Coordinates of C-alpha atoms in Angstrom, one line a residue:
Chain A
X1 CA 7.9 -30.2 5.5
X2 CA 10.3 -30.6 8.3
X3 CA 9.4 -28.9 11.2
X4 CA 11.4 -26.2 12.7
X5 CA 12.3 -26.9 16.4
X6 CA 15.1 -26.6 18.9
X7 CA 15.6 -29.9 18.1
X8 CA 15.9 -29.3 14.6
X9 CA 18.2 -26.6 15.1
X10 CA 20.3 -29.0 17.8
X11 CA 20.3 -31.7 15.0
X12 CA 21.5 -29.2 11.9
X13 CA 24.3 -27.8 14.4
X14 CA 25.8 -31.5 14.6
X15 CA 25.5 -32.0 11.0
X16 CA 26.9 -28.8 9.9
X17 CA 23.9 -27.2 8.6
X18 CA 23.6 -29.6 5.7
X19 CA 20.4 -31.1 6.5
X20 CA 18.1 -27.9 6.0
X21 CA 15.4 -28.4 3.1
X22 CA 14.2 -25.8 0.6
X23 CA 11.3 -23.6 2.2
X24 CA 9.2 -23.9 -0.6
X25 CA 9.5 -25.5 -4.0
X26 CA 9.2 -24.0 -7.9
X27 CA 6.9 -26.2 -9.6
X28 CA 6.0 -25.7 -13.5
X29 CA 2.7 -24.2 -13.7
X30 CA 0.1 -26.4 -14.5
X31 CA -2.7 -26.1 -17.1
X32 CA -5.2 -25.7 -14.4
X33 CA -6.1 -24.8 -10.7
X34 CA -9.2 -24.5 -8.7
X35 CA -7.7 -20.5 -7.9
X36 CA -5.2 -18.0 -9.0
X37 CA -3.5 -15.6 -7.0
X38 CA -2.0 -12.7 -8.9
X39 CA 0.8 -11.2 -6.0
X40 CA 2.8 -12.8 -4.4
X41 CA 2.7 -10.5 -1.9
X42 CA 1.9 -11.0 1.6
X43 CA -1.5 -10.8 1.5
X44 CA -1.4 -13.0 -1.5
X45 CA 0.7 -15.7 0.1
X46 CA -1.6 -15.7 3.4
X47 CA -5.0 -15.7 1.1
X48 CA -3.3 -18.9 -0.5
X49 CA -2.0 -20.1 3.0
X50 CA -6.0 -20.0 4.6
X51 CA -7.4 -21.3 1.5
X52 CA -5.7 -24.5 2.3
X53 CA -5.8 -24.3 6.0
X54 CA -9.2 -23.4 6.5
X55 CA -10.7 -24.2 3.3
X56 CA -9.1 -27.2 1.9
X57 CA -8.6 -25.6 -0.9
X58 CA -5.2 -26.8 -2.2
X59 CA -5.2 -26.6 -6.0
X60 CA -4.2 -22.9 -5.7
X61 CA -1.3 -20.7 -7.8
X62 CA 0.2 -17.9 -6.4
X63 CA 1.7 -15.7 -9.3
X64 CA 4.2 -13.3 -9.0
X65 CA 6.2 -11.2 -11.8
X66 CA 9.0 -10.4 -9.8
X67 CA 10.5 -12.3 -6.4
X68 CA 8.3 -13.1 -3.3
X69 CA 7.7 -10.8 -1.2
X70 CA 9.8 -8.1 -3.5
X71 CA 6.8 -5.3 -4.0
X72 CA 5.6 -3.9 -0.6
X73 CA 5.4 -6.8 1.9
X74 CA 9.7 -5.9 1.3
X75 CA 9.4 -2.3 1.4
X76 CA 7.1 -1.3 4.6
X77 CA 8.3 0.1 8.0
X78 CA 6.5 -3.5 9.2
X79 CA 4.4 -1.3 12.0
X80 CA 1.6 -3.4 13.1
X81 CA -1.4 -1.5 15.4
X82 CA -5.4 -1.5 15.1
X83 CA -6.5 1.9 17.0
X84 CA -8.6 3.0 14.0
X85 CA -11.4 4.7 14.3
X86 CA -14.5 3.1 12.9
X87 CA -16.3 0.3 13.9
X88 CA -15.4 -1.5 9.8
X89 CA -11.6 -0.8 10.2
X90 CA -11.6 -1.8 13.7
X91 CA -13.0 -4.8 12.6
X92 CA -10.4 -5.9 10.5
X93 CA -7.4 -4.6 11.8
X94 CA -7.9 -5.9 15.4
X95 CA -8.7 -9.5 13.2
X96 CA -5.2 -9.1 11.8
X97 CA -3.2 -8.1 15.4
X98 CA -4.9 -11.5 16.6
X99 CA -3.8 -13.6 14.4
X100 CA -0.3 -11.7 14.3
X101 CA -0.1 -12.8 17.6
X102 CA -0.2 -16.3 17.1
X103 CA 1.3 -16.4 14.2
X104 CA 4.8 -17.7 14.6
X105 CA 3.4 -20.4 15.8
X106 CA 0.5 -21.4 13.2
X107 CA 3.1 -21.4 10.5
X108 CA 6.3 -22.7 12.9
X109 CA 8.6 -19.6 11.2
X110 CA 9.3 -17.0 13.1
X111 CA 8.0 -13.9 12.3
X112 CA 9.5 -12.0 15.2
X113 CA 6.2 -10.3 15.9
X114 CA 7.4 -7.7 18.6
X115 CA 4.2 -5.7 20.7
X116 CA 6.6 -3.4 21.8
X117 CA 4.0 -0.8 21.4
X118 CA 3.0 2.3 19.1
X119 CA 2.8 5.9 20.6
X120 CA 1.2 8.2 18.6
X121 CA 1.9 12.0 19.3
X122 CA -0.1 14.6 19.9
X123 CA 1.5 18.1 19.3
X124 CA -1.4 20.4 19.5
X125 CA -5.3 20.7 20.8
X126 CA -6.4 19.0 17.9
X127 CA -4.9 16.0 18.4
X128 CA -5.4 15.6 21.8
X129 CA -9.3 16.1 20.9
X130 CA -8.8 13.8 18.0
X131 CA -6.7 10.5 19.8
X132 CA -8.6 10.7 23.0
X133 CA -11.7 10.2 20.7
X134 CA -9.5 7.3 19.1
X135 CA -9.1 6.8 22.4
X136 CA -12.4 5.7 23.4
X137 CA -14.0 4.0 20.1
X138 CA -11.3 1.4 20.2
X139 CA -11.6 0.8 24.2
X140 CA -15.9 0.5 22.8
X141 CA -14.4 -1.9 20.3
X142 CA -12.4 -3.9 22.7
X143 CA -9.0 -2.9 21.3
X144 CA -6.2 -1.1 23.7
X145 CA -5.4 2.0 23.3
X146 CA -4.8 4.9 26.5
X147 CA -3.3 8.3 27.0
X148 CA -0.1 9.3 28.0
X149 CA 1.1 12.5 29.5
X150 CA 4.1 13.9 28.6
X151 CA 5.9 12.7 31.4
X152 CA 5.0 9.5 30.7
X153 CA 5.6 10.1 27.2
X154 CA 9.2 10.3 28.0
X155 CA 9.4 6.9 30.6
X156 CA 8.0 4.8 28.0
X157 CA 10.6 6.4 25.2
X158 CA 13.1 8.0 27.3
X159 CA 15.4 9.5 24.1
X160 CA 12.3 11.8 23.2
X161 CA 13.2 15.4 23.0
X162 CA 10.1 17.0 25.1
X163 CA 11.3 20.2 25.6
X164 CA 8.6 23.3 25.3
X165 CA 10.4 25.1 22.9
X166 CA 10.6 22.4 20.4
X167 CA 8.7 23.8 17.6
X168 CA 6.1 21.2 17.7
X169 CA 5.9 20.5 21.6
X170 CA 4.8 17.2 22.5
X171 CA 1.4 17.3 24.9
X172 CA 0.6 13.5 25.4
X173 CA 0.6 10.9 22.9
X174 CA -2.0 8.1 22.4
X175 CA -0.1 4.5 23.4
X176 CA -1.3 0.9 22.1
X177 CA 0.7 -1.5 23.4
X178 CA 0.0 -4.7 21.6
X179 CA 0.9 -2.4 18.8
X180 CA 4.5 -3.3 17.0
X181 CA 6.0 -4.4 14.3
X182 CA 7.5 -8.1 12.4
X183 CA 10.0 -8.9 10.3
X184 CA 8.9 -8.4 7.2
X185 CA 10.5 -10.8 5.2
X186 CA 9.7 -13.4 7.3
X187 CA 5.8 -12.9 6.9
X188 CA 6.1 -13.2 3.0
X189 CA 8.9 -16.7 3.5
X190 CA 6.9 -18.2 6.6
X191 CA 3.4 -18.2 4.7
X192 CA 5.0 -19.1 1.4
X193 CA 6.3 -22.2 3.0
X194 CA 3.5 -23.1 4.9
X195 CA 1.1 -22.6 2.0
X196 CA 3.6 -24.8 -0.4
X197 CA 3.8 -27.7 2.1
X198 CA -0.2 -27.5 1.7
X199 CA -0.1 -28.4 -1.5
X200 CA 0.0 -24.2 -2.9
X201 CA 2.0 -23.6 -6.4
X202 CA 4.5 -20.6 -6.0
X203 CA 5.2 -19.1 -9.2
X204 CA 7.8 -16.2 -9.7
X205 CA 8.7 -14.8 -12.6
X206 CA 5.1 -15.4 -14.1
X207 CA 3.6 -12.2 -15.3
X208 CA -0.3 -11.9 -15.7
X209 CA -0.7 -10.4 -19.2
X210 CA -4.4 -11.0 -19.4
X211 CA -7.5 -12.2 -18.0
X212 CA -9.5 -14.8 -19.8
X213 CA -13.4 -14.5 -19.9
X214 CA -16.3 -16.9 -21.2
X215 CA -19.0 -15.5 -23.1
X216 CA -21.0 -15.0 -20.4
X217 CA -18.1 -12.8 -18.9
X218 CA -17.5 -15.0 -16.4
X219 CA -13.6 -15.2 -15.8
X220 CA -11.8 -18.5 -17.1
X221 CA -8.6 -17.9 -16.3
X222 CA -5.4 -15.9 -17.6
X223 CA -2.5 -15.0 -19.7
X224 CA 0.9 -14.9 -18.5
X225 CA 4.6 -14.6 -19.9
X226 CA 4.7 -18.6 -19.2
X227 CA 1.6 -19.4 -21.0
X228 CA -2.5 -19.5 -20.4
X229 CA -3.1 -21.0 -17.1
X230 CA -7.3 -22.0 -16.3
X231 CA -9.1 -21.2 -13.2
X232 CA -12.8 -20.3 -12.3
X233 CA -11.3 -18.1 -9.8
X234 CA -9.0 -15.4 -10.0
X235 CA -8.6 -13.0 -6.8
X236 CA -6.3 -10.1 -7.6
X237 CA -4.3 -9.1 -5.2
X238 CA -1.5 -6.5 -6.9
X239 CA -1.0 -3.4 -4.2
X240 CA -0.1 -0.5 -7.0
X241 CA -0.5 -2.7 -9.8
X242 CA -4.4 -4.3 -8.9
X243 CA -5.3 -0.6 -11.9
X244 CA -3.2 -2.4 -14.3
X245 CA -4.6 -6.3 -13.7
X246 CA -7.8 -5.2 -13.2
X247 CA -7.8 -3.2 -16.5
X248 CA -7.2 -6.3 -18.5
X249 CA -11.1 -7.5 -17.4
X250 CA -12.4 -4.0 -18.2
X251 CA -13.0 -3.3 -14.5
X252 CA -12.1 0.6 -13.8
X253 CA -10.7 0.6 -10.4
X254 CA -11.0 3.7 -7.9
X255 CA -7.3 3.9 -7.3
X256 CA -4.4 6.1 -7.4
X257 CA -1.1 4.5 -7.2
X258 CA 1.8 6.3 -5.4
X259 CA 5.1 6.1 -4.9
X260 CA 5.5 6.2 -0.8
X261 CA 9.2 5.8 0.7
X262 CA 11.2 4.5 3.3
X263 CA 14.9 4.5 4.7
X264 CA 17.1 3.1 7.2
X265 CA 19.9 4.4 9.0
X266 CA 23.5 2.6 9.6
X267 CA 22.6 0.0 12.7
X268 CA 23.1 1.3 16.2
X269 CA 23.0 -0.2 19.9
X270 CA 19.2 -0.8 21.3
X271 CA 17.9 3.3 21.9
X272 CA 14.4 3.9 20.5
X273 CA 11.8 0.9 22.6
X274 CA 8.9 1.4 20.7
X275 CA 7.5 2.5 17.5
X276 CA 6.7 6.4 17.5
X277 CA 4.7 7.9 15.4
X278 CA 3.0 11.6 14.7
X279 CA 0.8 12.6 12.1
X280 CA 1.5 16.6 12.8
X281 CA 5.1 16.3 11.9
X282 CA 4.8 13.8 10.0
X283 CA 7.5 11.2 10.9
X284 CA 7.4 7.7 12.2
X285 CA 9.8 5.8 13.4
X286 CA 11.1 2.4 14.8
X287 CA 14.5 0.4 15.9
X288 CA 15.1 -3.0 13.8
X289 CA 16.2 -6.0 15.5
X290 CA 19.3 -5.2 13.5
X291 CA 19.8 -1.3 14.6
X292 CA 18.9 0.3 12.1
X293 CA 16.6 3.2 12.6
X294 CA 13.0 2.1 10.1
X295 CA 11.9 5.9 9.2
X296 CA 8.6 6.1 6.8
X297 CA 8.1 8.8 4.5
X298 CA 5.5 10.3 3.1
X299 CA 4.1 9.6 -0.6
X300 CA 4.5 11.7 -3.4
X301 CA 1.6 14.4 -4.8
X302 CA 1.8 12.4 -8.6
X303 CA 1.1 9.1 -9.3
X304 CA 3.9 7.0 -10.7
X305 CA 4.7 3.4 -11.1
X306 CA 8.2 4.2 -10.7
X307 CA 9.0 2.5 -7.4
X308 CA 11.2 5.8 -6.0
X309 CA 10.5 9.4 -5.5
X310 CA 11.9 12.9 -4.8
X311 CA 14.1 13.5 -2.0
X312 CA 12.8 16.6 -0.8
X313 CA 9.8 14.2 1.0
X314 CA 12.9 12.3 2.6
X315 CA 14.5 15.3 4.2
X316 CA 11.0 16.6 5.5
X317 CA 10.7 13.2 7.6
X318 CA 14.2 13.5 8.7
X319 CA 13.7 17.4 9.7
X320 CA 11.0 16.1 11.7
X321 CA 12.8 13.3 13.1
X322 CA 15.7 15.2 14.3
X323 CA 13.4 17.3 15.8
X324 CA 11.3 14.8 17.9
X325 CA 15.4 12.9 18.7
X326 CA 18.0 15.5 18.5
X327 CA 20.2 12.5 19.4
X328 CA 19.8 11.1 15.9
X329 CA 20.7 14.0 14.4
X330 CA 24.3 12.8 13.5
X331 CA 23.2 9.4 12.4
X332 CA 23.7 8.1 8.7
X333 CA 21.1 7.1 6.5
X334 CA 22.3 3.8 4.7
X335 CA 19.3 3.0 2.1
X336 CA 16.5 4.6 0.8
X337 CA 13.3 2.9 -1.8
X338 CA 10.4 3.7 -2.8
X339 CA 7.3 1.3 -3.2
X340 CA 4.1 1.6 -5.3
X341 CA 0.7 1.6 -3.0
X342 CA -2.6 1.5 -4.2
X343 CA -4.7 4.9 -2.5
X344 CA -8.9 4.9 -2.2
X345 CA -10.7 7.8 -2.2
X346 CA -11.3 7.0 1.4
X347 CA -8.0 5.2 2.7
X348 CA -9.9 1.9 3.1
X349 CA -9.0 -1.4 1.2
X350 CA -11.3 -2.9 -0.8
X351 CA -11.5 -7.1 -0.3
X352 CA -14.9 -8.0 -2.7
X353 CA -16.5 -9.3 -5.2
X354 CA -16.0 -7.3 -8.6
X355 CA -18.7 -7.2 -11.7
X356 CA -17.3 -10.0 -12.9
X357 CA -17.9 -13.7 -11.7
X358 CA -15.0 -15.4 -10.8
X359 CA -13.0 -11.9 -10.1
X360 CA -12.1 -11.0 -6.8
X361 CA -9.8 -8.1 -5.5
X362 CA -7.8 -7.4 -2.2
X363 CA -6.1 -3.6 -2.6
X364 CA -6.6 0.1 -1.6
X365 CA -4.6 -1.0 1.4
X366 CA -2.5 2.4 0.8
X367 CA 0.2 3.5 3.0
X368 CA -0.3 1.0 5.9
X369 CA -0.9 -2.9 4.6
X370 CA 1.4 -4.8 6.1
X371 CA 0.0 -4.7 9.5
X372 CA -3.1 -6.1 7.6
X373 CA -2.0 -8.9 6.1
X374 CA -3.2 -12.1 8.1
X375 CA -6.2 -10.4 8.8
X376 CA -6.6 -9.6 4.8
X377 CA -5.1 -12.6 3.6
X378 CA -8.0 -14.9 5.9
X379 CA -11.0 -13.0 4.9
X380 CA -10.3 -12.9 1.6
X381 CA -10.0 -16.3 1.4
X382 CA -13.3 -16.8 3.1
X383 CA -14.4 -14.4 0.4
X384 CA -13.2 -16.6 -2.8
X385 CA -13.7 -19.9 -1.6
X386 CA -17.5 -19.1 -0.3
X387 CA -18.1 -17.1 -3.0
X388 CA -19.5 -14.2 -0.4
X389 CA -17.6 -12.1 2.3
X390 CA -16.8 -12.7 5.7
X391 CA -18.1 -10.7 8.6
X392 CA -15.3 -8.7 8.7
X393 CA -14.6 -7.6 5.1
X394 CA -18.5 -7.0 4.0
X395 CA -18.2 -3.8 4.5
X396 CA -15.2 -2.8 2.6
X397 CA -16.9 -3.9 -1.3
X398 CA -15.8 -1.6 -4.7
X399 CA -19.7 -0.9 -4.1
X400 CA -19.2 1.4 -1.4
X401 CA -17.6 4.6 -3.6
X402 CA -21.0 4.6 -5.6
X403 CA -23.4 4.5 -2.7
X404 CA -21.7 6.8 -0.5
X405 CA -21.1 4.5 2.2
X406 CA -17.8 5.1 2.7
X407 CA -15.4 4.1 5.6
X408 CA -13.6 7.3 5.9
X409 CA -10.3 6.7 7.4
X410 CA -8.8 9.9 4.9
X411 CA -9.9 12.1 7.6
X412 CA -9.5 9.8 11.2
X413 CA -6.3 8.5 10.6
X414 CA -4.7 11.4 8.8
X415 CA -1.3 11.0 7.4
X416 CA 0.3 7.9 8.8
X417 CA -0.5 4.6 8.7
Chain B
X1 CA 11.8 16.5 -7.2
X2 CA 10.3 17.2 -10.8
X3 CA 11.1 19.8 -12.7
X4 CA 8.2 21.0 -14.4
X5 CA 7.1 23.5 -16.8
X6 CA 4.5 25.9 -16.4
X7 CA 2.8 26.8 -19.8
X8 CA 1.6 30.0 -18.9
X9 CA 4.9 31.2 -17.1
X10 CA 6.8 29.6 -20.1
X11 CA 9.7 28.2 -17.7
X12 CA 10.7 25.1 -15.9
X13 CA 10.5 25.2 -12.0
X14 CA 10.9 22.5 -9.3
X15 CA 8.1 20.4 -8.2
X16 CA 7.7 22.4 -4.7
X17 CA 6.4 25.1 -7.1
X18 CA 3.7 23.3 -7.9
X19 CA 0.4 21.1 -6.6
X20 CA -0.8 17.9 -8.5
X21 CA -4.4 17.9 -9.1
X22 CA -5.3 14.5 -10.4
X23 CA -6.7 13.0 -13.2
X24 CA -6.9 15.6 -16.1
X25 CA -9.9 16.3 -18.6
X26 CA -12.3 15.0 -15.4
X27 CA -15.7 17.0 -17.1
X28 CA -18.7 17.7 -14.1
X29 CA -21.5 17.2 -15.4
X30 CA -23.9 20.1 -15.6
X31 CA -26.8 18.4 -14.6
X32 CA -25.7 16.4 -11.7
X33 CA -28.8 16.3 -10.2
X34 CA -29.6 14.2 -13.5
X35 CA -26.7 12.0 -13.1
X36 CA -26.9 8.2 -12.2
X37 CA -25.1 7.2 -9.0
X38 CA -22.5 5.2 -11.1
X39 CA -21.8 8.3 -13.3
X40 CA -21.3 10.5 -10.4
X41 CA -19.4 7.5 -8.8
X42 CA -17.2 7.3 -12.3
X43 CA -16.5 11.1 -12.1
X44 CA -15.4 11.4 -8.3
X45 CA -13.6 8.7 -7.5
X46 CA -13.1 5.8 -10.4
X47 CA -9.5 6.6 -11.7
X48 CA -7.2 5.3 -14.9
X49 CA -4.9 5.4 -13.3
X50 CA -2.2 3.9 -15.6
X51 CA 1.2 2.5 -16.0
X52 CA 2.7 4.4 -19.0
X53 CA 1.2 8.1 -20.7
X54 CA -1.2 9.6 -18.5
X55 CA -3.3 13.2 -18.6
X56 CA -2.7 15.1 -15.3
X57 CA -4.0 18.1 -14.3
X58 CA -1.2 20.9 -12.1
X59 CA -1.7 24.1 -10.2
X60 CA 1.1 26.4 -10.4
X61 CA 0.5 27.1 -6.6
X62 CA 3.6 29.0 -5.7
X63 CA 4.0 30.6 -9.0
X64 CA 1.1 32.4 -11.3
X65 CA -1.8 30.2 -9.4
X66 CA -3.1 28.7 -12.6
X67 CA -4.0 25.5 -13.6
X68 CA -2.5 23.6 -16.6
X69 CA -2.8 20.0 -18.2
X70 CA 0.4 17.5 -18.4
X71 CA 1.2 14.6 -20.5
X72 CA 3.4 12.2 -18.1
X73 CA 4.8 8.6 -18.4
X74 CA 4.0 7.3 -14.9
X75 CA 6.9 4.9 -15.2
X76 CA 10.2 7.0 -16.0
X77 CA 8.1 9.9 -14.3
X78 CA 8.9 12.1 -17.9
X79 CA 7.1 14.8 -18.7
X80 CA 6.3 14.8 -23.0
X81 CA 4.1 18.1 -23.0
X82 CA 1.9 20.5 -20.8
X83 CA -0.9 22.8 -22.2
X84 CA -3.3 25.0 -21.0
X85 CA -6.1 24.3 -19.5
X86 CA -9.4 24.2 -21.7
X87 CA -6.4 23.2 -24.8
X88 CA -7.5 19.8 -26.4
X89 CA -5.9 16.7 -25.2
X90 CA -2.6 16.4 -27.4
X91 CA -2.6 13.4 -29.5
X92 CA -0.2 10.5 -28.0
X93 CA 1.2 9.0 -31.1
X94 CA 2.6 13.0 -32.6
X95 CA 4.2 13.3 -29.2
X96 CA 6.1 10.3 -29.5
X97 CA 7.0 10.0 -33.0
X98 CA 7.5 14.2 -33.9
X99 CA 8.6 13.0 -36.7
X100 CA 7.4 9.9 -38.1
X101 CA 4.2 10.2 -37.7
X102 CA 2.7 7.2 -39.6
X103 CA 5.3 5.3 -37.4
X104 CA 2.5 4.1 -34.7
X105 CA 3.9 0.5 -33.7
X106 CA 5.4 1.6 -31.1
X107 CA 3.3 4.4 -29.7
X108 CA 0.5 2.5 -29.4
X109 CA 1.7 -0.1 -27.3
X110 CA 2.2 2.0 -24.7
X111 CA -0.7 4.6 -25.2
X112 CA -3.1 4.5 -22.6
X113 CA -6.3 3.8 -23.3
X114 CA -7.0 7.7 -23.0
X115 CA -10.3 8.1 -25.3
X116 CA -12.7 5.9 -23.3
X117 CA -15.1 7.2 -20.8
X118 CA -14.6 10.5 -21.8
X119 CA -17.4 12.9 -20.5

C-alpha cells in the first residue's frame, strides 16, 4: 500500500492523478480462513483491521451482502461523544473517542474526525437533574463533560433560538467537547484499506446463508451465495440483520430490529458549530463539511427490515428543529433513508461469546453505533482472537438479559444517541 | 405511516391511531416464581424477531383501547390479517395461498419459524 502523504498528493498532481492505486482489492474467496467476519460494516472492517494489527491475525474474511459500508456505517448522523452514564458504557465509549482521535493517523486516511463538541439540551427540571448527574459520573470516569447556562448556550451555538416563550425553553445544556462527529464513509474505506494491505479478504456481494457446525456444535464455518467457506471462528457482526445470522445457528437473540431515519438538507454556508442535541424534543442536529444540515430521526414503534419508514417521525424532528433554529425553517430537505438497527432490551450492545464455540457477536448497538466503532471493532477482536473478552467489553455478554445484570442505558440516555 | 385495521372497530385507520406492542402470543407464565432464569429470560426479553411474517401484538390507543394480534411481513411492512386477541394464531400457508391451499412451496420459504418456543 502506497502511503498517503503531501508528497503523494504533490507527486499525483504532476502526473495527473494517474498514479493512485485501488484502496483495497476483491480477491476470490478462499476455501478457508483462520476467521470470518459476517458485515462489512464498520465495526466489522475495524474487528478485521485489529485482528491483524494487534493480533497478527491475517487469514481473516470480511463478508458483506451488499457494498461496504452500505448498511448503517452509511446511514448514521456520524455523531461521536462518550458522556454515558455508567461506569460499563463509559468504559467503552470513552475507549472508542480515544482511538477516534488518533485515528486518521493509525490508518493514514483521513477520517475527518471533527471534536467540534456535542451540547445536549436541557428543557425542563428533569433534565437539568438528569445531565448534571451525567455531569458528574463521567467527570468520576475521567471523561469531559460540563454545564452550560443558557447564555452560554447561545455563545457556543449562536443561531439557537433561546427565547422564553419557545414552547420548550432552553435552561442550560450539558456540553462535551471532544465530542463530534467523522465522515462516515471514510471510517468504513480507511479501515477496509488498511485491513486489506494487512493481508484481510474483503468480500462483497457474498451473502451468509448458513452457519456450519460439527457434531459437537462447535461452528466450522458457513454458507454463502459464493459457496461454503471454513473457519473455526465466525464473529457476527450484522447491526439489524445479527436475528437473522444468528438464527441460522439456532441462537435466539434478544433483539428488535428497527427502522431509524435520517435526512439532510440542501448544503448551506458554515451556521450550526457544533452538534446539538435534545432528548425532550427530540431532534439532533449537525452541519456536514459539505453544508448540509445531518438531522436524526427517531425510529419507528414496529419492527421492519424495510430500510425506510413513515414520514410523520420525519416531520416531528423537523417541528422540533424549527423550533430550537427558526432560521432553518425555510431550508430544503434533499434526501431522506431509513436504516435497520438492532435494539436490546436495555440499549447496550452485546460484544461476547455465544452458546456456541467458535460463534461470536458484536450488535445491539441500536440507535447510536457509529461513534462506537473503533472502540467495538478492537475489543471484539481481543474477544475472538483470545477466545475471552477484553476488560472493556466483559461486561456487555448475551448473559447479562438472564441474570439481571443489565447496563441500563434505556432509561439514562433516553431517546437519542 | 401504516394504515392499519382494527378488528374490533372493523375499519382501517392510520398508524398514529395506534401503539405497537411487540412480539404477539408472548404467554406469562403462571407460576413464575417456578420459572428458570432462562425461561423468564426467553419470555422478557429473547425476541424472533424476523425478516419476513411475523405475529405482532397492537393497542388501538386512540381508538376503542383494545388490544388485537397482526400478521405482518417485516420486509414490504404488509399487513396479511389481524384478529382478536385470545383468537388462535392464523395459519401462514391459508393466508398466502387463499386459494391453493396444497400450494405450500412457496409459503414456506418465507414462513417464519412461528411454532417454536411457544409457551
Amino acid at each position: 500500500m502506497r502511503k498517503y502523504s503531501v508528497f503523494a498528493l504533490a507527486r499525483e498532481a504532476l502526473r495527473a492523478h494517474k498514479g493512485w492505486e485501488q484502496q483495497w482489492t476483491s480477491p476470490e474467496p478462499k476455501s478457508e480462513y483462520d476467521v470470518i467476519i459476517v458485515g462489512a460494516g464498520g465495526h466489522g472492517l475495524a474487528t478485521a483491521y485489529y485482528l491483524a494489527k494487534e493480533h497478527g491475525i491475517t487469514n481473516v474474511a470480511v463478508l458483506e451482502k451488499g457494498w461496504l459500508g452500505g448498511g448503517n456505517t452509511g446511514r448514521n448522523t456520524t455523531i461521536i461523544r462518550s458522556n454515558y452514564l455508567y461506569d460499563e458504557s463509559a468504559g467503552i465509549y470513552e475507549h472508542a473517542v480515544k482511538l477516534w482521535e488518533g485515528l486518521s493517523q493509525d490508518l493514514n486516511y483521513n477520517v475527518m474526525y471533527s471534536a467540534r463538541g456535542v451540547m445536549m439540551l436541557a428543557h425542563n427540571i428533569h433534565d437539568v437533574q438528569v445531565f448534571k448527574r451525567h455531569i458528574h459520573a463521567n467527570r468520576l470516569n475521567g471523561i469531559d463533560n460540563e454545564w452550560l447556562t443558557p447564555e452560554q448556550v447561545k455563545e457556543f451555538c449562536p443561531p439557537i433560538n433561546l427565547s422564553a416563550d419557545a414552547r420548550y425553553p432552553i435552561i442550560g445544556a450539558a456540553l462535551q467537547r471532544r465530542g463530534g462527529t467523522a465522515r462516515h464513509d471514510a471510517v468504513a474505506w480507511g479501515y477496509a484499506r488498511a485491513a486489506a494491505d494487512r493481508g484481510v479478504h474483503i468480500i462483497q456481494n457474498c451473502e451468509v446463508t448458513g452457519i456450519r457446525r460439527a457434531a459437537n456444535g462447535a461452528v466450522v464455518g458457513v454458507d454463502t451465495n459464493r459457496g461454503p467457506i471454513n473457519a473455526k471462528k465466525v464473529g457476527v457482526v450484522a447491526a439489524g440483520h445479527t436475528s437473522v445470522i444468528m438464527n441460522m445457528a439456532g441462537v435466539r437473540m434478544p433483539l428488535e430490529s428497527y427502522p431509524l431515519q435520517a435526512l439532510v438538507s440542501e448544503p448551506v454556508k458554515p451556521l450550526i458549530p457544533c452538534v446539538i442535541m435534545s432528548n425532550t424534543v427530540h431532534a439532533y442536529i449537525s452541519q456536514s463539511d459539505k453544508g448540509e444540515m445531518v438531522i436524526g430521526a427517531g425510529t419507528d414503534q414496529y419492527t421492519s427490515y424495510s430500510q425506510t419508514g413513515g414520514l410523520h417521525i420525519i416531520n416531528h424532528t423537523l417541528d422540533a428543529i424549527c423550533e430550537m433554529f427558526p432560521v432553518l425553517t425555510r431550508l430544503k430537505m434533499l434526501r431522506s433513508w431509513g436504516g435497520i438497527v438492532d435494539v436490546t432490551p436495555d440499549r447496550s450492545p452485546i460484544l461476547a461469546k455465544t452458546p456456541v464455540p467458535g460463534l461470536y457477536v458484536n450488535c445491539g448497538w441500536g440507535t447510536g453505533g457509529f461513534k462506537a466503532t473503533p472502540g467495538s471493532g478492537n475489543v471484539f477482536a481481543h474477544t475472538i482472537a483470545r477466545d475471552e473478552p477484553h476488560r472493556i467489553n466483559a461486561p456487555f455478554t448475551l448473559e447479562r438479559f438472564t441474570t439481571g445484570r443489565l447496563i441500563d442505558e434505556a432509561a439514562a440516555a433516553a431517546v437519542a444517541h | 405511516m401504516l394504515l392499519i385495521k382494527c378488528p374490533y372497530c372493523e375499519e382501517e385507520r392510520p398508524e398514529l391511531e395506534f401503539r405497537n406492542a411487540g412480539e404477539a402470543h408472548l404467554v406469562r407464565s403462571p407460576a413464575i416464581s417456578e420459572q428458570s432464569d432462562e425461561d423468564f429470560a426467553a419470555f422478557l426479553y429473547f425476541r424472533q424477531n424476523p425478516k419476513g411474517l411475523q405475529f405482532e401484538r397492537w393497542r388501538h390507543i386512540h381508538g376503542c383501547g383494545r388490544f388485537f394480534n397482526a400478521v405482518r411481513d417485516s420486509v414490504s411492512d404488509k399487513f396479511l390479517t389481524v384478529y382478536k386477541a385470545g383468537e388462535p394464531r392464523p395459519d401462514v400457508e391459508t393466508l398466502l395461498n387463499p386459494e391453493t391451499v396444497s400450494d405450500a412451496e412457496p409459503a414456506k420459504k418465507r414462513a417464519p419459524r412461528a411454532k417454536k418456543g411457544e409457551l
